[in-house]
Every structure is written in structure tokens, then in C-alpha cells.
Amino acid sequence: MTDKTLADWQAAASKEVKGKDLNWQTPEGITVKPLYTAEDVTADPGLPGFAPFTRGVRASMYAGRPWTIRQYAGFSTAEESNAFYRRNLAAGQKGLSVAFDLATHRGYDSDHPRVVGDVGKAGVAIDSVEDMKILFDGIPLDQMSVSMTMNGAVIPILAFFIVAGEEQGVDRKLLDGTIQNDILKEFMVRNTYIYPPEPSMRIISDIFGYTSREMPKFNSISISGYHMQEAGATQVQELAFTIADGMEYVKYGVASGLDIDKFAGRLSFFFAIGMNFFMEVAKLRAARVLWHRVMTKLGAKDERSKMLRTHCQTSGVSLQEQDPYNNVIRTTIEAMAAMLGGTQSLHTNALDEAIALPTDFSARIARNTQIVIQEETGMCNVVDPLGGSYYIEALTQELVDKAWEIIERVEAEGGMAKAVSAGWPKAMIEEAAAGRQARVDRGEDVIVGVNKYRLANEDQLETLEVDNHVVREAQIARIKRVRETRDETKCRAALNALTEGAKTGGNLLELAVEAARHRATLGEISDAMEIVFGRHGTFPTPVKGVYGAAYAGDSRYQQVLDGVEAVTRRLGRKPRMLVAKMGQDGHDRGANVIASAFSDMGFDVTSGPLFQTPEEAAKLALENNVDAVGASSLAAGHKTLIPELIGHLKAAGRADIKVVAGGVIPPQDYDFLREAGVQGIYGPGSNVVECAADMLRLLGHNMPPAGEELAAAE
């Protein structure tokens, strides 16, 4: 043992770095010290498999059984996705994780006019039981764990899954897997909702009741923080709001008459794993501590009810279009953090997912990342190998304490449903997202290959592209066959019973299963409830002031401010811009960041409502007499939706309105968009201040390139 003290170390370290402060302030407001000692550990982490499960929910953890390797995938038709699943399962994948297209998420059949650009693009199109049967053809549902990321159209999708199992000969009591069914986070960040909050919460309670009675092996909800972090939340925010969401769901279940210990043991969680390695390890440990505390307070007696089990997915936001093979490294680091934090299952993102759907090549690398960790590294041989680390234990407790402060605020204000309605969690996350983008743009948060060590020239990746028109035509043909061959009288009776159940009571999932048996489509089942519940809609309200504060004193930012002022003098008003979200993609982080930043820089910004058609976006642009439209695309609908928007503007005699595009757009699509009339394209990693400078050039201002002095005033 050394006789040196902490003061001796501080003196030695200070001498080495000449007095530089080595403390690091995280976005969560946590001060991370350069050295941790036993004095920093204030809580006993206990042992794996025992309350409060800090070190894992199983005593043996991966030494007994490794986590489940999942691949979140779905695209095009049910036939294409089924073939992809079967190839992956043959190559070592252990569970299925289904991605649905946005038309399906939003409760529309593929023949609906609002989803022309969305069918089959960002997931698989499912319109009826027939699609679901094809999706799992040759995959025995009594032997395979199936996770389904579905929230808005959760009733028809789960009904289709149950009926598909029945028609495979599988009793629903043997169905194993998870349905996401987490609507509160949809209202906060992801926006693939259908109905207003109150009936949406009733749907969750009905699913709890049905599955606890009929499907004992099935997880009735996956309470999801993943999309919060993807939308810009800090790890503390993701942790706190996810646990608070879970509390709210349990309360609703109990209020509907369910015994807490009869359904709580089938709840599961879903977290994002980003690039702050030790923070992510500590976050999963903190989540287990918090859930045990919460469930004890809510009256659970069974230890299984207090045991937080979680799926994790590596970050999509951390993936970059630039120098994309770095994404393999990022995903590997994130996968290790999930493993060391004690996840029960894991999906690793593919290297090309910043710009497109994964190819077989990239999906194999992503899947093999997990297999190599499990099979080659020896990491699974020790339970909670980071347990007892001074840093990890201190960080775990710090996260518990900071998240609990937010949870207490939520509870003091009436619970998470009321907090979501009030809007402050969403505003908090959007402020964090804008702050993160500003730090990246300023180079304070380094992203290798994007704002540091950038390649002079980059080769394009081969990407997977879905022919949206072909897929939609095939889906429409199948819907037509289903409707022509079903017993229309029985189908209509089942749909009417569902509508009546929405009015007067009755389990909605049970009623939807009956409708699914009679081949009601997803859109028809959704409409049967929408007649009673209505369809929910919101208008974005981006935060203000974050960019301006972050860039105070920055010379390039001042050049843009001066440029906006010059354009304002020339036009006699501020330059006007519409930020448009077309199609059924509700991911609005990028759109909100752009709206916030451009507002701070002096533009007059209109944030369009979500889910617009190109015609509706053009009409809003005309009504507001804008100079430019910024079309945000994250779900591969850009080749259909943006040219339509340009066509509508031209037809109205306003070809002068500049249209630019941003988001997840493969570089090989740039020429197509330019030929269609798009005048600026800004992919992942684009610097927002430079985007504004480019917009000023498009509006006729002599804006100097970055690094040059401002040209003489006009």
C-alpha cells in the first residue's frame, strides 16, 4: 500500500498539466473528476441478482447466458423482410426485431393518399393478417422471440401477430416477445401517434389486461428512452423520463383494475447507448436502482415486478454520413457499454444507417460485432466486470440522484401524462438537442471525420434503396385481394363492435383480434377507433436563444447575423423560411434544431405541422409568402415528396421560392434532387451556421466563405 495521499496526487497532477483544470462538465450537469477513490463511493452496489439489482437482474448474468442478439429490421414488402430475417437467423441472430413503415405506424393502409411517399421505405408495410403471415413464414412463433416497435397502430399490429400465430397453429399463450406500446414518448419526441393521450392510455391498459390474461410469456410494453436520446435528451433526461413513463403506465394499469404483480413482471425497457461510454454503463445500472425504488413505492411485492429488464440499441444519431467506416468503431464501443451495463438484448446499428437502410453486408458486420464480443473476448465470463470501479459506482449514484430530482418534479406536477401535456419535458429535450448541435458546430464536441480529421475526398457507399412505387402497387393489389375474398358482413360486424367498444367499454385488443380474423385491414381497424377517439395533431414550438447564447462572440456567427441584417434591409423585412416535415415521419429533431438556430440568427421561421402532404406544405409556404422552404427528410421519402412540393410551387407561379433539403439523404440521390429543382442539400453532420450562410447566398447576399472577412457592405 502506498503512503501517498490524495493531496499528493493533486499536487503531482497539477504540476504535470501546469494547473489546468482537469474536471469535465458533462451535458447532464455532472462534474467528472480525473480521479476517483473509495471516498467517492457512497452506496453499496450489492450483488448481481439481488435487490436493487444494480449489478444485474440475474445472479449469473452472461456467465450463465449471454444477451439476445437482435437485428432491428424491416423494409419493402413482407416477402423481402422475411427473406432478410431468415438469412440473419441462419447467420447467428437469436431474436427478431421488426421495423414497420411509417404508413403502418400512423394507422394508414398503403392505398391511403397521405402515404404515397412512405410505403415500404423506412420499414415493412403491414396492411393485414396476410402480410403478417408472410412476414413470419417459416419462422415458428412458438420458438422465436419477436420484438415489435409499434405504438400508434399497436392494436391492429398486435392483433395481426396473434392471429398469424393462431393460423400457424401456435397458441397465444406460447407467443414470446415484446410490443413497444409506449405512447407517452411518442407525444414527447417520436410523434408516431394516432389518437389523443387519454384514449391512447386506455389502449395501453387494455393491452396490459389482455396479455396478462392470455399471453403470459409476452412483454406487454417496452418503455422506451431510446427515442428521447435520439431526439437530443441527455442521459439524465432519458433516464428520468423513461422511468417516469413507466410509473405512469403502472398507475394506469392498477387504476384499470389490474393487480400490479400480475402484469408488472412483463414490463420491459429500451434504452439508447451513445458514445459517452462510462455514462451509458452507469445509466443502465442507475435505471435498475430507480425502477426498484419506484415499484416498491407503488406497492409491488413480487421482486420480479421490481426488476428492470431492458433491450438496448446503439445510437443512430452517433452514426455519421462522413467517413462512414468510423461508424463500425462507434457501434462496437456502444455495444460494449450496453454489455457492461447489463442489457438483456441488444441491436447494433449498421455502418450505413446514417444515410439508408442497411445492406446485407453492413448488417452482417453489425451482427458480428455482438457475436465477436460474446465468443472471442472473454467479457461474458465475469459478472458485472466494472462493478466496484470507484468511477462507475460514483457515476451510477450521481445519475440516480439527478434523475430522481426530475422524477420528483414529474410526480409533484401530477404524473408524466400531465407533464407531457404541459410540454416541458419535450422543451427540455429540444433545448439539450440545440445545445449539442451548437457544440458540434463549434468543434467543442469532437466527431471524427465530421468536424475534425475530415477526409478531403470520400468514396460513396453502396446503399440499399426501396422502389416505393413498386412496393405500394404490390401492397394495394394485396389489400384489394383481401377485401374481395373476405366475408364482408362478418368483417363489418367486427369493426362495428370495435367502434362500439371504443365508445362504451370492452377490451379493444380482444375486439381487434376478432376483426383481424375476419381480415379487416390495419387502416380499417384504426379508423374504427378513430371514429370515437379522433386523430391527434400538434404544432412544433422550437426553443429559442440556445444558439445565440452558444455563439456569443463567434466571428463566423456574426458574419451570418450581419448577412441576415443586410438581406432584411434589402427586402424591407426579415428573410422568411418554412421548415417543412412532409409524409408520416415524425422524427423532428433536425427540423426543430434548424428552426431554433435560424430563428436565433434572425430569420422569420415558420415551423410547419408534422405529417403534411407536399400540397399542404406548398400552400403553407404561399400563405406565409416565404423566400425558402427547408424540407426535412429522415425516412427516405425525399425522392417522392420534395419534387412534388417543387411542382406545386411552380404550378402556383412561385418557382422563385428556394427549396433546400436536409436530413438522411444518400449522396447518390443528390443529383436527382438537384435536377428536380432542389438548390441546397445538407446531409448528416452539416454545420448549421454554414447552412444559414448558404441560404443567404441563395437569397442573393454576397456571403463570404467560412474563414474569410465579410465582403464590403452592399
PDB file of C-alpha atoms in Angstrom, residues 58-178:
ATOM      1  CA  ARG A  58     -29.547 -12.361 -12.805  1.00  0.00           C
ATOM      2  CA  ALA A  59     -27.014 -13.769 -10.391  1.00  0.00           C
ATOM      3  CA  SER A  60     -25.004 -15.386 -13.193  1.00  0.00           C
ATOM      4  CA  MET A  61     -25.749 -12.781 -15.910  1.00  0.00           C
ATOM      5  CA  TYR A  62     -23.822 -13.523 -19.120  1.00  0.00           C
ATOM      6  CA  ALA A  63     -21.704 -16.207 -17.472  1.00  0.00           C
ATOM      7  CA  GLY A  64     -24.932 -18.217 -17.466  1.00  0.00           C
ATOM      8  CA  ARG A  65     -26.466 -16.976 -20.714  1.00  0.00           C
ATOM      9  CA  PRO A  66     -25.391 -14.127 -22.997  1.00  0.00           C
ATOM     10  CA  TRP A  67     -27.728 -11.367 -24.041  1.00  0.00           C
ATOM     11  CA  THR A  68     -30.049 -11.929 -27.013  1.00  0.00           C
ATOM     12  CA  ILE A  69     -28.642 -10.700 -30.319  1.00  0.00           C
ATOM     13  CA  ARG A  70     -31.347  -8.827 -32.205  1.00  0.00           C
ATOM     14  CA  GLN A  71     -31.404  -7.036 -35.531  1.00  0.00           C
ATOM     15  CA  TYR A  72     -33.961  -4.244 -35.877  1.00  0.00           C
ATOM     16  CA  ALA A  73     -35.021  -4.566 -39.480  1.00  0.00           C
ATOM     17  CA  GLY A  74     -37.884  -4.324 -41.892  1.00  0.00           C
ATOM     18  CA  PHE A  75     -38.232  -2.834 -45.334  1.00  0.00           C
ATOM     19  CA  SER A  76     -40.209  -3.026 -48.533  1.00  0.00           C
ATOM     20  CA  THR A  77     -42.676  -5.926 -48.551  1.00  0.00           C
ATOM     21  CA  ALA A  78     -43.314  -8.702 -46.053  1.00  0.00           C
ATOM     22  CA  GLU A  79     -41.661 -11.139 -48.509  1.00  0.00           C
ATOM     23  CA  GLU A  80     -38.428  -9.112 -48.681  1.00  0.00           C
ATOM     24  CA  SER A  81     -38.278  -8.668 -44.911  1.00  0.00           C
ATOM     25  CA  ASN A  82     -38.980 -12.354 -44.291  1.00  0.00           C
ATOM     26  CA  ALA A  83     -36.072 -13.339 -46.542  1.00  0.00           C
ATOM     27  CA  PHE A  84     -33.796 -10.886 -44.719  1.00  0.00           C
ATOM     28  CA  TYR A  85     -34.849 -12.265 -41.314  1.00  0.00           C
ATOM     29  CA  ARG A  86     -34.238 -15.853 -42.369  1.00  0.00           C
ATOM     30  CA  ARG A  87     -30.753 -15.030 -43.665  1.00  0.00           C
ATOM     31  CA  ASN A  88     -29.879 -13.271 -40.406  1.00  0.00           C
ATOM     32  CA  LEU A  89     -31.236 -16.080 -38.216  1.00  0.00           C
ATOM     33  CA  ALA A  90     -29.164 -18.587 -40.163  1.00  0.00           C
ATOM     34  CA  ALA A  91     -26.097 -16.391 -39.538  1.00  0.00           C
ATOM     35  CA  GLY A  92     -26.429 -16.293 -35.748  1.00  0.00           C
ATOM     36  CA  GLN A  93     -29.123 -13.774 -34.858  1.00  0.00           C
ATOM     37  CA  LYS A  94     -31.256 -15.027 -31.937  1.00  0.00           C
ATOM     38  CA  GLY A  95     -34.348 -12.821 -31.953  1.00  0.00           C
ATOM     39  CA  LEU A  96     -36.365 -10.725 -34.371  1.00  0.00           C
ATOM     40  CA  SER A  97     -36.957  -7.002 -34.008  1.00  0.00           C
ATOM     41  CA  VAL A  98     -39.469  -5.703 -36.543  1.00  0.00           C
ATOM     42  CA  ALA A  99     -39.353  -2.227 -38.077  1.00  0.00           C
ATOM     43  CA  PHE A 100     -42.639  -1.112 -39.633  1.00  0.00           C
ATOM     44  CA  ASP A 101     -43.021   1.552 -42.290  1.00  0.00           C
ATOM     45  CA  LEU A 102     -44.429   4.943 -41.359  1.00  0.00           C
ATOM     46  CA  ALA A 103     -47.780   4.386 -43.040  1.00  0.00           C
ATOM     47  CA  THR A 104     -48.279   1.367 -40.773  1.00  0.00           C
ATOM     48  CA  HIS A 105     -47.154   3.288 -37.683  1.00  0.00           C
ATOM     49  CA  ARG A 106     -49.671   6.008 -38.335  1.00  0.00           C
ATOM     50  CA  GLY A 107     -52.605   3.656 -38.914  1.00  0.00           C
ATOM     51  CA  TYR A 108     -52.942   4.087 -42.688  1.00  0.00           C
ATOM     52  CA  ASP A 109     -53.340   1.348 -45.263  1.00  0.00           C
ATOM     53  CA  SER A 110     -50.876   1.502 -48.146  1.00  0.00           C
ATOM     54  CA  ASP A 111     -53.594   2.752 -50.508  1.00  0.00           C
ATOM     55  CA  HIS A 112     -54.263   5.898 -48.465  1.00  0.00           C
ATOM     56  CA  PRO A 113     -53.470   9.128 -50.365  1.00  0.00           C
ATOM     57  CA  ARG A 114     -51.479  10.597 -47.433  1.00  0.00           C
ATOM     58  CA  VAL A 115     -48.795   7.884 -47.551  1.00  0.00           C
ATOM     59  CA  VAL A 116     -47.744   7.896 -51.198  1.00  0.00           C
ATOM     60  CA  GLY A 117     -44.080   8.523 -50.339  1.00  0.00           C
ATOM     61  CA  ASP A 118     -43.873   6.392 -47.188  1.00  0.00           C
ATOM     62  CA  VAL A 119     -44.916   2.840 -48.085  1.00  0.00           C
ATOM     63  CA  GLY A 120     -42.127   0.333 -47.502  1.00  0.00           C
ATOM     64  CA  LYS A 121     -39.421   2.995 -47.174  1.00  0.00           C
ATOM     65  CA  ALA A 122     -38.345   3.021 -43.516  1.00  0.00           C
ATOM     66  CA  GLY A 123     -39.744  -0.353 -42.537  1.00  0.00           C
ATOM     67  CA  VAL A 124     -42.029  -3.126 -43.717  1.00  0.00           C
ATOM     68  CA  ALA A 125     -45.557  -2.378 -44.914  1.00  0.00           C
ATOM     69  CA  ILE A 126     -48.207  -4.370 -42.993  1.00  0.00           C
ATOM     70  CA  ASP A 127     -51.802  -3.906 -44.097  1.00  0.00           C
ATOM     71  CA  SER A 128     -53.489  -7.123 -42.944  1.00  0.00           C
ATOM     72  CA  VAL A 129     -53.050 -10.539 -41.333  1.00  0.00           C
ATOM     73  CA  GLU A 130     -51.936 -11.816 -44.727  1.00  0.00           C
ATOM     74  CA  ASP A 131     -48.864  -9.542 -44.608  1.00  0.00           C
ATOM     75  CA  MET A 132     -48.084 -10.638 -41.052  1.00  0.00           C
ATOM     76  CA  LYS A 133     -48.308 -14.309 -42.024  1.00  0.00           C
ATOM     77  CA  ILE A 134     -45.856 -13.757 -44.868  1.00  0.00           C
ATOM     78  CA  LEU A 135     -43.537 -11.780 -42.584  1.00  0.00           C
ATOM     79  CA  PHE A 136     -43.137 -14.824 -40.312  1.00  0.00           C
ATOM     80  CA  ASP A 137     -43.393 -17.538 -42.936  1.00  0.00           C
ATOM     81  CA  GLY A 138     -41.041 -20.372 -41.983  1.00  0.00           C
ATOM     82  CA  ILE A 139     -40.285 -18.733 -38.618  1.00  0.00           C
ATOM     83  CA  PRO A 140     -42.085 -20.692 -35.859  1.00  0.00           C
ATOM     84  CA  LEU A 141     -43.659 -18.200 -33.483  1.00  0.00           C
ATOM     85  CA  ASP A 142     -43.636 -20.671 -30.595  1.00  0.00           C
ATOM     86  CA  GLN A 143     -39.823 -20.816 -30.800  1.00  0.00           C
ATOM     87  CA  MET A 144     -38.832 -17.264 -31.711  1.00  0.00           C
ATOM     88  CA  SER A 145     -38.811 -14.132 -29.543  1.00  0.00           C
ATOM     89  CA  VAL A 146     -40.276 -11.282 -31.591  1.00  0.00           C
ATOM     90  CA  SER A 147     -39.903  -7.614 -30.694  1.00  0.00           C
ATOM     91  CA  MET A 148     -42.168  -5.147 -32.496  1.00  0.00           C
ATOM     92  CA  THR A 149     -41.524  -1.409 -32.416  1.00  0.00           C
ATOM     93  CA  MET A 150     -45.103  -0.199 -32.639  1.00  0.00           C
ATOM     94  CA  ASN A 151     -47.020   2.414 -30.689  1.00  0.00           C
ATOM     95  CA  GLY A 152     -49.640   4.294 -32.717  1.00  0.00           C
ATOM     96  CA  ALA A 153     -51.172   1.305 -34.535  1.00  0.00           C
ATOM     97  CA  VAL A 154     -50.362  -1.054 -31.691  1.00  0.00           C
ATOM     98  CA  ILE A 155     -53.876  -2.560 -31.551  1.00  0.00           C
ATOM     99  CA  PRO A 156     -54.086  -3.821 -35.164  1.00  0.00           C
ATOM    100  CA  ILE A 157     -50.430  -4.904 -35.299  1.00  0.00           C
ATOM    101  CA  LEU A 158     -50.662  -6.954 -32.101  1.00  0.00           C
ATOM    102  CA  ALA A 159     -53.994  -8.380 -33.271  1.00  0.00           C
ATOM    103  CA  PHE A 160     -52.408  -9.426 -36.586  1.00  0.00           C
ATOM    104  CA  PHE A 161     -49.493 -11.051 -34.721  1.00  0.00           C
ATOM    105  CA  ILE A 162     -51.870 -13.045 -32.512  1.00  0.00           C
ATOM    106  CA  VAL A 163     -53.950 -14.218 -35.466  1.00  0.00           C
ATOM    107  CA  ALA A 164     -50.850 -15.046 -37.529  1.00  0.00           C
ATOM    108  CA  GLY A 165     -49.724 -17.229 -34.628  1.00  0.00           C
ATOM    109  CA  GLU A 166     -53.123 -18.905 -34.438  1.00  0.00           C
ATOM    110  CA  GLU A 167     -53.004 -19.680 -38.147  1.00  0.00           C
ATOM    111  CA  GLN A 168     -49.513 -21.133 -37.712  1.00  0.00           C
ATOM    112  CA  GLY A 169     -51.040 -23.413 -35.095  1.00  0.00           C
ATOM    113  CA  VAL A 170     -49.414 -21.570 -32.184  1.00  0.00           C
ATOM    114  CA  ASP A 171     -51.492 -20.940 -29.074  1.00  0.00           C
ATOM    115  CA  ARG A 172     -51.203 -17.303 -28.000  1.00  0.00           C
ATOM    116  CA  LYS A 173     -50.056 -18.462 -24.570  1.00  0.00           C
ATOM    117  CA  LEU A 174     -46.815 -19.575 -26.259  1.00  0.00           C
ATOM    118  CA  LEU A 175     -46.146 -16.303 -28.086  1.00  0.00           C
ATOM    119  CA  ASP A 176     -42.891 -14.786 -26.827  1.00  0.00           C
ATOM    120  CA  GLY A 177     -41.589 -11.285 -27.402  1.00  0.00           C
ATOM    121  CA  THR A 178     -42.308  -7.614 -26.792  1.00  0.00           C
TER     122      THR A 178
END
